[in-house]
Amino acid sequence: MQQQWWHGKTAYQIYPKSFYDSNGDGIGDIKGIIAKLPYLHALGIEILWISPIYKSPFVDNGYDIADYQAIDPTFGTMEDFDELLARAKELGIAIIMDLVVNHCSSEHEWFKRACANPHGEEASYFYFREGVDGHAPNNLRANFGGSVWDKVPGQDNLYYCHFFAKEQPDLNWFNPKLRQKIYQMINWWLDKGVAGFRIDAIMSIGKDPTFPNYTPDALGDGMCACGAMNAQCNDVATRFLQEMQATVFRPRRAFTVGEVFSLQEDNLADFIGDEGNFSTIFDFGPRQCVCNHCAYYAYDKLTIAQYRAALFKSQRQAAHCGFIAPVIENHDEPRGVSCYLPPMWHNAAGAKALGTIIMLLRGIPFIYQGQELGMLNVQFNSIDEFNDLQSVEEYRRCLQHGLSKTEALAVLNAQARDHARTPMPWTGGAQAGFTLGQPWMRLQQDYPQVNVAAQDKDPNSVLQHYRRLVALKKEPSLQQLLTYGSCEEVDTPYEAVICYRRTLDSQILYVAANFGEWDATLHLPGARTMSLSTGKVQLQGDKLHLDPGSSAVIVG
Ligand code: GLC
Ligand code: CA
């Protein structure tokens, strides 16, 4: 494997609307991020992914972009952004932006011009298709519900395609002119000093331009989730992604992390190898075990054994071709501690132990804002408290499926994207110190206890543990091992214990956590010194005793 500047680094994701509000309008902004750079620096992170801050009507909270080269005034100005880049650089933090190019916003100039002239240049940037027998061109269902087709305004039988909301028209990657425009835009950001991109929903560009009908799926509306087309067109996407890599990213040594679901075991190297489509991709293995159905209501609750199996499956697949990016959660998911751990560990002990496991896996870990505090899911009391358009659609699907309103609320309380989008709790005071005004979204209920100020003072807090984990990865004696060393699951007789070893040449390091109700004793050949632990643990010779809810890192 070729060595790259991002190897061994820890990344952090900011959801800007909810990070820190500098001007009291209740919405996080760029100046707010600048103000908190010292916090991020103290955490030790070296790559910062900022979810979209471009000009947007915010139908999908910024993932609907009206101008790729402008900052939305809600977040500040381009000068603010330049300052952020410069200040971050001083602290050794590389900034990566969100590249949302499967679709743009219906407010983008391209789409407006396309609608005004459906046979002009810009129309060819989109998928405009005639309807068939008075119906949409095919039966694909959009990710946020309804058909992927809507009529081009003012047209009787002409439709445009959108795999997400109707305000997010899909871009036609088959058009080389459009691809050139996208590459120019990317280069413009790289010229500014951005270090790379997180690439949004990108497998959706893999399309069959004939748009055939698909066998209806389990939702029972005669439609089929649009992902079915993407799953069959991976090679189309790869063709475009390879061109983009070769044209813009590889020559600039830019770091890219792809949002890719449904990995094929046999072609992971095409995605994360030296010549792959991306530098790395997120590991959504565990998430997909929970939510791989046509609707939230069909979600599966995982046991620790199932969670562990998903984690190590991804590790095994990546072992020989490149790095994946381990995550516990992101802005599209419920909080990982609530989602993956049994209820008895929905607390600081559970959050610390889960952090120990995920942060030291092989790969480029991403911490999602609030994860380092051990934030849990929100207890939403009514559908009105949700903001996300997908929550509204999933609630509708629940009711349609025959669930009561109470049951539907319970489903959202387990799965909604809103859980991760509440304001970051900086203090236990008014509005959690996030804003001097009214926050755009409600706060998570635990903020009086779970907040940065409180955890900063407490040597045993989740935050301090995350700081130690990130620091451990940088320790000169461990850096090579934790970056390039292999990662193998260690089998134990315990259902709820997760244990693995990292090895490089003669070096060895064990990581273990006990999410069960009972003590566990593990035999770890070659184990010598405890370098980090949470909860009650004891090392006697090469035997490690783990109390319930504890975790340990041991070097040999
Ligand atoms: C990605 C984003 C998500 C967004 C979607 C459409 O999945 O992470 O937030 O809604 O793409 O852009
Ligand atoms: Ca603001």
Coordinates of C-alpha atoms and ligand atoms in Angstrom, one line a residue:
M1 CA 0.0 0.0 0.0
Q2 CA 1.3 3.5 -0.8
Q3 CA 1.7 5.7 2.2
Q4 CA -0.5 8.8 2.2
W5 CA -0.7 11.9 4.4
W6 CA -4.1 10.9 5.8
H7 CA -3.0 7.5 7.1
G8 CA -3.1 7.3 10.9
K9 CA -5.1 10.5 11.3
T10 CA -8.4 10.9 13.2
A11 CA -11.2 12.8 11.5
Y12 CA -14.2 14.7 13.0
Q13 CA -17.5 15.6 11.4
I14 CA -19.3 18.8 12.0
Y15 CA -23.0 19.3 11.2
P16 CA -22.7 23.1 10.9
K17 CA -26.3 24.1 11.7
S18 CA -25.9 22.4 15.1
F19 CA -22.3 23.0 16.1
Y20 CA -22.0 26.5 17.5
D21 CA -24.0 29.7 16.8
S22 CA -21.8 32.9 16.9
N23 CA -24.5 35.5 16.3
G24 CA -27.6 34.5 18.2
D25 CA -29.8 33.6 15.3
G26 CA -30.1 30.0 16.6
I27 CA -28.2 28.4 13.7
G28 CA -24.6 27.3 13.9
D29 CA -22.2 29.1 11.5
I30 CA -18.6 29.3 10.3
K31 CA -17.5 31.8 12.9
G32 CA -18.9 29.4 15.4
I33 CA -16.6 26.7 14.0
I34 CA -13.7 29.0 14.2
A35 CA -14.4 29.8 17.8
K36 CA -14.3 26.1 18.6
L37 CA -11.2 25.2 16.7
P38 CA -9.2 25.1 19.9
Y39 CA -11.7 22.5 21.3
L40 CA -11.1 20.3 18.2
H41 CA -7.4 20.8 18.4
A42 CA -7.4 19.7 22.1
L43 CA -9.4 16.6 21.0
G44 CA -6.5 15.9 18.7
I45 CA -8.3 15.5 15.4
E46 CA -6.4 16.3 12.2
I47 CA -9.1 16.1 9.5
L48 CA -12.3 18.0 9.7
W49 CA -15.3 17.2 7.5
I50 CA -17.9 20.0 7.4
S51 CA -21.4 19.0 6.2
P52 CA -22.6 21.4 3.4
I53 CA -22.3 25.1 4.0
Y54 CA -23.1 26.1 0.4
K55 CA -25.9 28.3 -0.7
S56 CA -29.1 26.3 -0.2
P57 CA -32.9 26.5 0.3
F58 CA -32.3 23.9 3.0
V59 CA -35.0 21.4 2.0
D60 CA -32.6 18.7 3.0
N61 CA -30.6 20.8 5.4
G62 CA -28.0 21.9 2.8
Y63 CA -27.7 18.7 0.8
D64 CA -29.7 20.6 -1.8
I65 CA -27.1 23.0 -3.2
A66 CA -28.1 26.1 -5.2
D67 CA -24.6 27.4 -5.8
Y68 CA -21.5 25.2 -5.4
Q69 CA -19.2 28.1 -5.1
A70 CA -21.0 30.3 -2.6
I71 CA -21.4 30.1 1.2
D72 CA -25.0 30.3 2.4
P73 CA -25.4 33.6 4.3
T74 CA -26.9 31.6 7.2
F75 CA -23.4 30.3 7.8
G76 CA -21.4 33.5 7.0
T77 CA -19.3 34.6 4.1
M78 CA -16.5 33.3 1.9
E79 CA -14.1 35.5 3.9
D80 CA -15.2 33.6 7.0
F81 CA -14.5 30.4 5.3
D82 CA -11.1 31.5 4.2
E83 CA -10.4 32.5 7.7
L84 CA -11.5 29.1 8.9
L85 CA -9.2 27.4 6.5
A86 CA -6.2 29.5 7.6
R87 CA -6.8 29.1 11.3
A88 CA -7.4 25.3 10.9
K89 CA -4.2 25.0 9.0
E90 CA -2.2 26.7 11.8
L91 CA -3.5 24.0 14.1
G92 CA -2.7 21.2 11.7
I93 CA -6.3 20.5 10.8
A94 CA -7.1 19.7 7.2
I95 CA -10.6 20.7 6.1
I96 CA -12.7 18.6 3.8
M97 CA -15.9 19.7 2.3
D98 CA -19.0 17.8 1.4
L99 CA -19.3 17.1 -2.3
V100 CA -22.9 16.7 -3.2
V101 CA -22.9 16.0 -7.0
N102 CA -25.5 13.3 -7.5
H103 CA -28.0 16.1 -7.4
C104 CA -28.2 19.8 -6.9
S105 CA -31.1 22.0 -5.8
S106 CA -34.0 22.9 -7.9
E107 CA -32.9 26.5 -7.2
H108 CA -29.6 26.0 -8.9
E109 CA -29.2 28.1 -12.1
W110 CA -28.7 25.0 -14.1
F111 CA -32.0 23.6 -13.2
K112 CA -33.8 26.9 -13.6
R113 CA -32.4 27.3 -17.1
A114 CA -33.2 23.7 -17.9
C115 CA -36.8 24.2 -17.0
A116 CA -37.0 27.4 -19.0
N117 CA -35.6 25.6 -22.0
P118 CA -36.1 21.8 -21.8
H119 CA -34.2 21.4 -25.1
G120 CA -31.3 23.7 -24.2
E121 CA -27.8 23.0 -23.0
E122 CA -28.6 22.8 -19.3
A123 CA -31.5 20.3 -19.8
S124 CA -28.8 17.8 -20.8
Y125 CA -27.2 18.2 -17.3
F126 CA -30.3 16.5 -15.9
Y127 CA -32.4 13.4 -16.7
F128 CA -35.4 14.7 -18.6
R129 CA -37.6 12.0 -20.0
E130 CA -41.0 11.7 -21.6
G131 CA -43.8 10.0 -19.6
V132 CA -45.2 6.6 -20.8
D133 CA -48.9 6.3 -21.3
G134 CA -49.7 9.2 -19.0
H135 CA -47.4 7.8 -16.3
A136 CA -43.9 8.5 -15.0
P137 CA -41.1 7.0 -17.1
N138 CA -40.6 4.1 -14.7
N139 CA -41.6 2.8 -11.2
L140 CA -38.6 3.7 -9.1
R141 CA -39.3 5.2 -5.6
A142 CA -37.2 8.1 -4.3
N143 CA -35.2 7.7 -1.1
F144 CA -37.4 10.3 0.6
G145 CA -40.6 8.8 -0.8
G146 CA -42.8 9.0 -3.9
S147 CA -41.7 8.5 -7.5
V148 CA -38.3 9.6 -8.6
W149 CA -40.1 11.4 -11.3
D150 CA -41.8 14.8 -11.2
K151 CA -43.0 16.9 -14.1
V152 CA -40.8 19.6 -15.4
P153 CA -42.7 22.8 -14.5
G154 CA -45.0 23.9 -17.3
Q155 CA -44.7 20.6 -19.2
D156 CA -47.4 18.0 -19.8
N157 CA -45.5 14.9 -20.4
L158 CA -41.8 15.7 -19.6
Y159 CA -40.4 14.5 -16.3
Y160 CA -37.1 15.0 -14.4
C161 CA -35.5 12.5 -12.2
H162 CA -34.7 12.9 -8.5
F163 CA -33.5 10.0 -6.3
F164 CA -34.0 12.1 -3.2
A165 CA -36.5 15.0 -2.7
K166 CA -38.2 16.6 -5.6
E167 CA -36.2 19.7 -4.9
Q168 CA -33.0 17.7 -5.5
P169 CA -32.9 17.0 -9.3
D170 CA -30.3 14.4 -10.2
L171 CA -27.4 15.4 -12.4
N172 CA -26.7 13.5 -15.6
W173 CA -23.2 12.1 -15.2
F174 CA -23.3 10.7 -18.7
N175 CA -22.8 14.2 -20.0
P176 CA -19.1 15.0 -20.3
K177 CA -19.7 18.7 -20.3
L178 CA -21.4 18.5 -16.9
R179 CA -18.6 16.3 -15.6
Q180 CA -16.0 19.0 -16.7
K181 CA -18.0 21.7 -14.8
I182 CA -18.0 19.5 -11.7
Y183 CA -14.2 19.0 -11.9
Q184 CA -13.6 22.7 -12.4
M185 CA -15.7 23.4 -9.3
I186 CA -13.7 20.8 -7.3
N187 CA -10.4 22.3 -8.5
W188 CA -11.6 25.7 -7.4
W189 CA -12.0 24.5 -3.8
L190 CA -8.7 22.5 -3.9
D191 CA -7.0 25.7 -5.1
K192 CA -8.4 27.5 -2.0
G193 CA -6.7 24.9 0.2
V194 CA -9.4 22.4 1.0
A195 CA -7.7 19.0 1.5
G196 CA -10.4 16.9 0.0
F197 CA -14.0 15.9 0.1
R198 CA -16.6 13.6 1.7
I199 CA -18.5 12.4 -1.3
D200 CA -22.3 12.3 -0.8
A201 CA -24.7 9.6 -2.0
I202 CA -22.3 9.1 -4.9
M203 CA -23.3 5.6 -5.9
S204 CA -26.6 7.1 -7.0
I205 CA -24.9 8.3 -10.1
G206 CA -24.7 4.7 -11.3
K207 CA -27.8 4.8 -13.5
D208 CA -29.3 2.9 -16.4
P209 CA -30.2 5.7 -18.7
T210 CA -33.0 3.6 -20.3
F211 CA -34.8 3.7 -16.9
P212 CA -36.5 0.3 -17.2
N213 CA -39.2 -0.8 -14.7
Y214 CA -38.2 -2.8 -11.6
T215 CA -39.9 -5.6 -9.7
P216 CA -42.0 -3.9 -7.0
D217 CA -40.5 -4.3 -3.5
A218 CA -42.0 -5.0 -0.1
L219 CA -43.4 -1.6 0.6
G220 CA -46.5 -2.6 -1.5
D221 CA -47.0 0.6 -3.5
G222 CA -46.0 -1.0 -6.9
M223 CA -42.7 0.8 -6.8
C224 CA -39.1 -0.3 -6.2
A225 CA -36.6 1.6 -4.1
C226 CA -34.2 3.5 -6.5
G227 CA -31.2 1.9 -4.8
A228 CA -32.1 -1.3 -6.8
M229 CA -31.0 0.5 -10.0
N230 CA -27.7 1.7 -8.4
A231 CA -26.9 -1.8 -7.1
Q232 CA -27.0 -3.0 -10.7
C233 CA -25.0 -0.1 -12.0
N234 CA -21.9 0.0 -9.8
D235 CA -19.7 -0.3 -12.8
V236 CA -21.2 2.8 -14.3
A237 CA -20.5 4.8 -11.2
T238 CA -17.0 3.3 -11.0
R239 CA -16.3 4.5 -14.5
F240 CA -17.1 8.1 -13.6
L241 CA -15.4 7.9 -10.3
Q242 CA -12.2 6.7 -11.8
E243 CA -12.2 9.6 -14.2
M244 CA -12.8 12.0 -11.4
Q245 CA -10.0 10.5 -9.3
A246 CA -7.6 10.6 -12.2
T247 CA -8.6 14.1 -13.3
V248 CA -8.9 16.0 -10.0
F249 CA -8.1 14.1 -6.8
R250 CA -5.1 11.9 -7.4
P251 CA -2.9 14.6 -9.0
R252 CA -3.6 16.9 -6.0
R253 CA -3.2 14.2 -3.4
A254 CA -6.7 15.1 -2.2
F255 CA -8.3 12.9 0.5
T256 CA -11.8 11.5 -0.4
V257 CA -14.2 9.5 1.7
G258 CA -17.1 8.0 -0.1
E259 CA -20.6 7.5 1.2
V260 CA -21.0 4.0 -0.2
F261 CA -23.5 1.4 1.0
S262 CA -23.7 -2.2 -0.1
L263 CA -20.1 -3.1 -0.8
Q264 CA -19.5 -6.1 -2.9
E265 CA -16.9 -8.2 -1.2
D266 CA -15.1 -9.0 -4.4
N267 CA -14.6 -5.5 -5.6
L268 CA -13.7 -3.5 -2.4
A269 CA -10.2 -2.8 -3.9
D270 CA -11.9 -0.9 -6.7
F271 CA -13.2 1.5 -4.0
I272 CA -10.3 1.8 -1.5
G273 CA -7.3 0.3 -3.1
D274 CA -4.3 2.4 -4.3
E275 CA -6.1 2.9 -7.6
G276 CA -9.5 2.9 -6.0
N277 CA -12.5 5.3 -6.5
F278 CA -11.8 6.9 -3.1
S279 CA -9.1 7.2 -0.4
T280 CA -11.5 5.4 1.9
I281 CA -15.2 4.8 2.4
F282 CA -17.2 4.7 5.6
D283 CA -17.9 1.4 7.2
F284 CA -21.7 1.2 7.2
G285 CA -21.6 -2.6 7.9
P286 CA -23.3 -2.4 11.3
R287 CA -25.7 0.3 10.3
Q288 CA -26.8 -1.8 7.3
C289 CA -27.6 -4.7 9.6
V290 CA -30.0 -2.5 11.5
C291 CA -31.6 -0.7 8.6
N292 CA -31.5 -2.5 5.3
H293 CA -35.2 -2.6 4.7
C294 CA -37.7 -0.7 2.7
A295 CA -38.7 1.3 5.8
Y296 CA -37.6 2.2 9.3
Y297 CA -40.4 0.2 10.8
A298 CA -38.7 -3.0 9.7
Y299 CA -35.5 -2.2 11.5
D300 CA -33.6 -4.9 13.4
K301 CA -32.2 -4.6 16.9
L302 CA -28.7 -6.0 17.0
T303 CA -27.1 -8.1 19.7
I304 CA -23.5 -7.3 20.5
A305 CA -22.6 -10.6 18.8
Q306 CA -24.2 -9.4 15.6
Y307 CA -22.7 -5.9 15.9
R308 CA -19.2 -7.5 16.5
A309 CA -19.7 -9.8 13.5
A310 CA -20.5 -6.8 11.2
L311 CA -17.5 -4.9 12.5
F312 CA -15.0 -7.7 11.8
K313 CA -16.5 -8.6 8.5
S314 CA -15.7 -5.1 7.3
Q315 CA -12.2 -5.3 8.8
R316 CA -11.5 -8.6 7.1
Q317 CA -12.7 -7.3 3.8
A318 CA -10.5 -4.2 4.0
A319 CA -7.5 -6.0 5.3
H320 CA -5.9 -6.7 2.0
C321 CA -7.0 -3.7 -0.1
G322 CA -6.9 -0.5 1.9
F323 CA -8.5 1.5 4.7
I324 CA -12.1 1.8 5.6
A325 CA -13.4 4.6 7.9
P326 CA -14.9 3.2 11.1
V327 CA -17.8 5.2 12.5
I328 CA -20.2 5.0 15.4
E329 CA -22.7 7.4 13.9
N330 CA -23.2 10.4 11.6
H331 CA -25.8 13.0 10.8
D332 CA -28.0 10.4 9.1
E333 CA -28.2 8.0 12.0
P334 CA -29.4 7.6 15.5
R335 CA -26.7 7.8 18.2
G336 CA -24.6 4.7 18.1
V337 CA -24.6 4.1 21.9
S338 CA -28.4 4.0 21.9
C339 CA -28.6 2.0 18.7
Y340 CA -26.0 -0.7 19.2
L341 CA -25.6 -1.2 22.9
P342 CA -28.0 -2.9 25.3
P343 CA -30.0 -0.4 27.5
M344 CA -27.9 -1.0 30.6
W345 CA -24.9 0.6 28.7
H346 CA -26.8 3.7 27.5
N347 CA -24.5 5.7 29.7
A348 CA -21.0 7.1 30.0
A349 CA -19.5 3.6 30.6
G350 CA -21.0 2.2 27.5
A351 CA -19.9 5.3 25.4
K352 CA -16.3 5.0 26.6
A353 CA -16.1 1.3 26.0
L354 CA -17.6 1.6 22.5
G355 CA -15.2 4.5 21.8
T356 CA -12.2 2.3 22.8
I357 CA -13.3 -0.4 20.3
I358 CA -14.1 1.8 17.3
M359 CA -11.2 4.3 17.5
L360 CA -8.4 1.8 17.4
L361 CA -9.7 -0.4 14.6
R362 CA -7.6 -0.4 11.4
G363 CA -8.7 2.6 9.3
I364 CA -9.4 6.3 9.4
P365 CA -12.0 6.8 12.2
F366 CA -14.5 9.6 12.0
I367 CA -15.9 11.1 15.3
Y368 CA -19.3 12.7 14.8
Q369 CA -20.0 15.8 16.9
G370 CA -21.3 14.9 20.3
Q371 CA -20.1 11.3 20.0
E372 CA -17.1 12.3 22.1
L373 CA -19.5 13.3 24.9
G374 CA -21.4 10.0 24.7
M375 CA -24.6 11.7 23.5
L376 CA -27.7 9.4 23.4
N377 CA -30.8 9.5 21.3
V378 CA -33.4 12.2 21.9
Q379 CA -36.7 11.4 23.6
F380 CA -39.1 12.9 21.1
N381 CA -42.6 13.4 22.4
S382 CA -44.4 14.2 19.2
I383 CA -44.0 14.1 15.5
D384 CA -44.0 17.9 15.5
E385 CA -40.5 17.8 17.2
F386 CA -38.9 16.3 14.1
N387 CA -37.3 18.4 11.5
D388 CA -36.0 16.0 8.9
L389 CA -38.0 15.3 5.8
Q390 CA -37.2 11.7 5.9
S391 CA -38.7 11.4 9.4
V392 CA -42.0 12.8 8.1
E393 CA -41.9 10.2 5.3
E394 CA -41.0 7.3 7.6
Y395 CA -43.8 8.3 10.0
R396 CA -46.2 8.1 7.1
R397 CA -44.9 4.7 6.1
C398 CA -45.4 3.5 9.7
L399 CA -49.0 4.6 9.8
Q400 CA -49.6 3.2 6.3
H401 CA -48.2 -0.1 7.5
G402 CA -50.8 -0.2 10.3
L403 CA -48.8 1.0 13.2
S404 CA -50.5 3.3 15.8
K405 CA -49.3 6.8 16.2
T406 CA -47.6 5.8 19.5
E407 CA -45.9 2.9 17.7
A408 CA -44.8 5.1 14.8
L409 CA -43.3 7.6 17.3
A410 CA -41.4 4.7 18.9
V411 CA -39.9 3.8 15.5
L412 CA -38.7 7.3 14.9
N413 CA -37.4 7.5 18.5
A414 CA -35.2 4.5 17.5
Q415 CA -34.2 5.4 14.0
A416 CA -34.7 9.0 13.0
R417 CA -31.8 11.1 11.6
D418 CA -32.9 14.0 13.9
H419 CA -31.2 12.3 16.9
A420 CA -27.8 13.3 15.6
R421 CA -28.9 16.8 14.6
T422 CA -29.7 18.5 18.0
P423 CA -27.4 21.4 19.0
M424 CA -24.0 20.5 20.4
P425 CA -24.2 20.9 24.2
W426 CA -21.3 23.2 25.2
T427 CA -22.5 24.0 28.7
G428 CA -25.3 23.0 31.2
G429 CA -26.7 26.5 31.0
A430 CA -29.3 28.2 28.8
Q431 CA -29.7 26.6 25.4
A432 CA -26.7 24.4 26.3
G433 CA -24.4 27.3 25.5
F434 CA -25.1 26.6 21.8
T435 CA -26.8 29.9 21.1
L436 CA -27.8 33.2 22.7
G437 CA -31.1 33.0 20.8
Q438 CA -33.6 30.2 20.1
P439 CA -32.0 27.1 18.7
W440 CA -33.3 26.0 15.2
M441 CA -33.9 22.5 16.7
R442 CA -34.7 21.3 20.2
L443 CA -31.9 20.2 22.5
Q444 CA -31.1 16.7 23.6
Q445 CA -32.6 16.2 27.1
D446 CA -29.4 15.2 28.9
Y447 CA -27.5 18.4 28.2
P448 CA -27.5 19.6 31.9
Q449 CA -25.2 16.7 32.6
V450 CA -23.8 15.7 29.2
N451 CA -22.0 18.8 28.0
V452 CA -18.5 19.9 27.1
A453 CA -17.9 22.2 30.1
A454 CA -18.8 19.5 32.6
Q455 CA -16.8 16.8 30.9
D456 CA -13.8 19.1 30.4
K457 CA -13.5 19.3 34.2
D458 CA -14.1 15.6 34.9
P459 CA -11.0 13.4 34.4
N460 CA -13.2 10.3 34.0
S461 CA -15.5 11.8 31.4
V462 CA -16.3 10.4 27.9
L463 CA -14.6 13.4 26.4
Q464 CA -11.3 12.9 28.3
H465 CA -11.4 9.3 27.2
Y466 CA -11.7 10.3 23.6
R467 CA -8.8 12.7 24.0
R468 CA -6.7 9.9 25.4
L469 CA -7.7 7.6 22.5
V470 CA -6.8 10.1 19.9
A471 CA -3.5 10.8 21.7
L472 CA -2.7 7.1 21.9
K473 CA -2.9 6.8 18.1
K474 CA -0.2 9.5 17.9
E475 CA 2.2 8.0 20.4
P476 CA 5.4 7.5 18.4
S477 CA 5.9 4.0 19.7
L478 CA 2.4 2.9 18.6
Q479 CA 1.7 5.0 15.6
Q480 CA 3.0 2.6 12.9
L481 CA 1.3 -0.3 14.7
L482 CA -2.0 1.5 15.0
T483 CA -1.9 2.7 11.5
Y484 CA -0.6 -0.1 9.4
G485 CA -0.8 -3.1 11.8
S486 CA -3.3 -5.8 11.0
C487 CA -6.5 -6.1 12.9
E488 CA -7.8 -9.5 13.9
E489 CA -10.7 -10.5 16.0
V490 CA -9.8 -12.4 19.1
D491 CA -12.4 -15.1 19.9
T492 CA -13.7 -15.2 23.4
P493 CA -16.3 -17.4 25.1
Y494 CA -18.4 -14.3 25.9
E495 CA -21.4 -13.3 23.9
A496 CA -21.0 -9.6 24.8
V497 CA -17.3 -9.1 24.7
I498 CA -15.5 -7.5 21.7
C499 CA -11.8 -8.1 21.5
Y500 CA -9.2 -7.7 18.8
R501 CA -5.5 -7.5 18.3
R502 CA -3.4 -5.2 16.2
T503 CA 0.0 -6.6 15.1
L504 CA 2.9 -5.3 13.2
D505 CA 6.1 -7.3 13.0
S506 CA 6.8 -8.3 16.6
Q507 CA 4.6 -5.6 18.1
I508 CA 1.2 -6.5 19.5
L509 CA -1.7 -4.5 21.1
Y510 CA -5.0 -5.8 22.4
V511 CA -8.3 -3.9 22.6
A512 CA -11.2 -5.3 24.6
A513 CA -14.6 -4.3 25.9
N514 CA -17.3 -6.0 27.9
F515 CA -20.8 -5.0 27.1
G516 CA -22.3 -7.9 29.1
E517 CA -23.9 -8.2 32.6
W518 CA -21.1 -10.4 34.0
D519 CA -17.4 -10.3 34.5
A520 CA -15.2 -11.7 31.8
T521 CA -11.7 -13.1 31.9
L522 CA -9.7 -13.1 28.7
H523 CA -6.4 -14.9 28.0
L524 CA -4.3 -12.6 25.8
P525 CA -1.0 -14.2 24.8
G526 CA 1.9 -11.7 25.0
A527 CA -0.2 -9.1 26.9
R528 CA 2.1 -7.1 29.2
T529 CA 1.1 -3.5 30.1
M530 CA -2.2 -1.8 30.3
S531 CA -2.0 1.5 28.4
L532 CA -5.5 2.7 28.8
S533 CA -8.7 1.5 30.5
T534 CA -12.2 2.5 31.4
G535 CA -14.3 1.0 34.2
K536 CA -12.9 -1.8 36.5
V537 CA -10.3 -3.9 34.8
Q538 CA -7.3 -5.9 36.0
L539 CA -4.4 -7.4 34.2
Q540 CA -2.7 -10.4 35.9
G541 CA 0.1 -11.8 33.8
D542 CA -1.6 -12.3 30.4
K543 CA -5.1 -12.6 31.9
L544 CA -7.4 -9.6 31.6
H545 CA -10.4 -9.3 33.9
L546 CA -13.1 -7.0 32.6
D547 CA -16.0 -5.9 34.8
P548 CA -19.3 -5.3 33.0
G549 CA -19.1 -2.1 31.0
S550 CA -15.3 -1.8 31.1
S551 CA -12.7 -1.6 28.3
A552 CA -8.9 -1.9 28.0
V553 CA -6.0 -1.3 25.7
I554 CA -3.0 -3.5 26.4
V555 CA 0.4 -3.6 24.7
G556 CA 2.7 -6.6 24.5
Ligands
GLC1 C1 -26.5 11.7 2.0 C2 -26.5 12.7 3.2 C3 -27.9 12.9 3.6 C4 -28.6 13.5 2.5 C5 -28.6 12.6 1.2 C6 -29.0 13.3 0.0 O1 -27.0 10.4 2.4 O2 -25.6 12.2 4.2 O3 -27.9 13.7 4.7 O4 -30.0 13.6 2.9 O5 -27.2 12.2 1.0 O6 -28.1 14.3 -0.3
CA2 CA -25.7 31.8 13.4

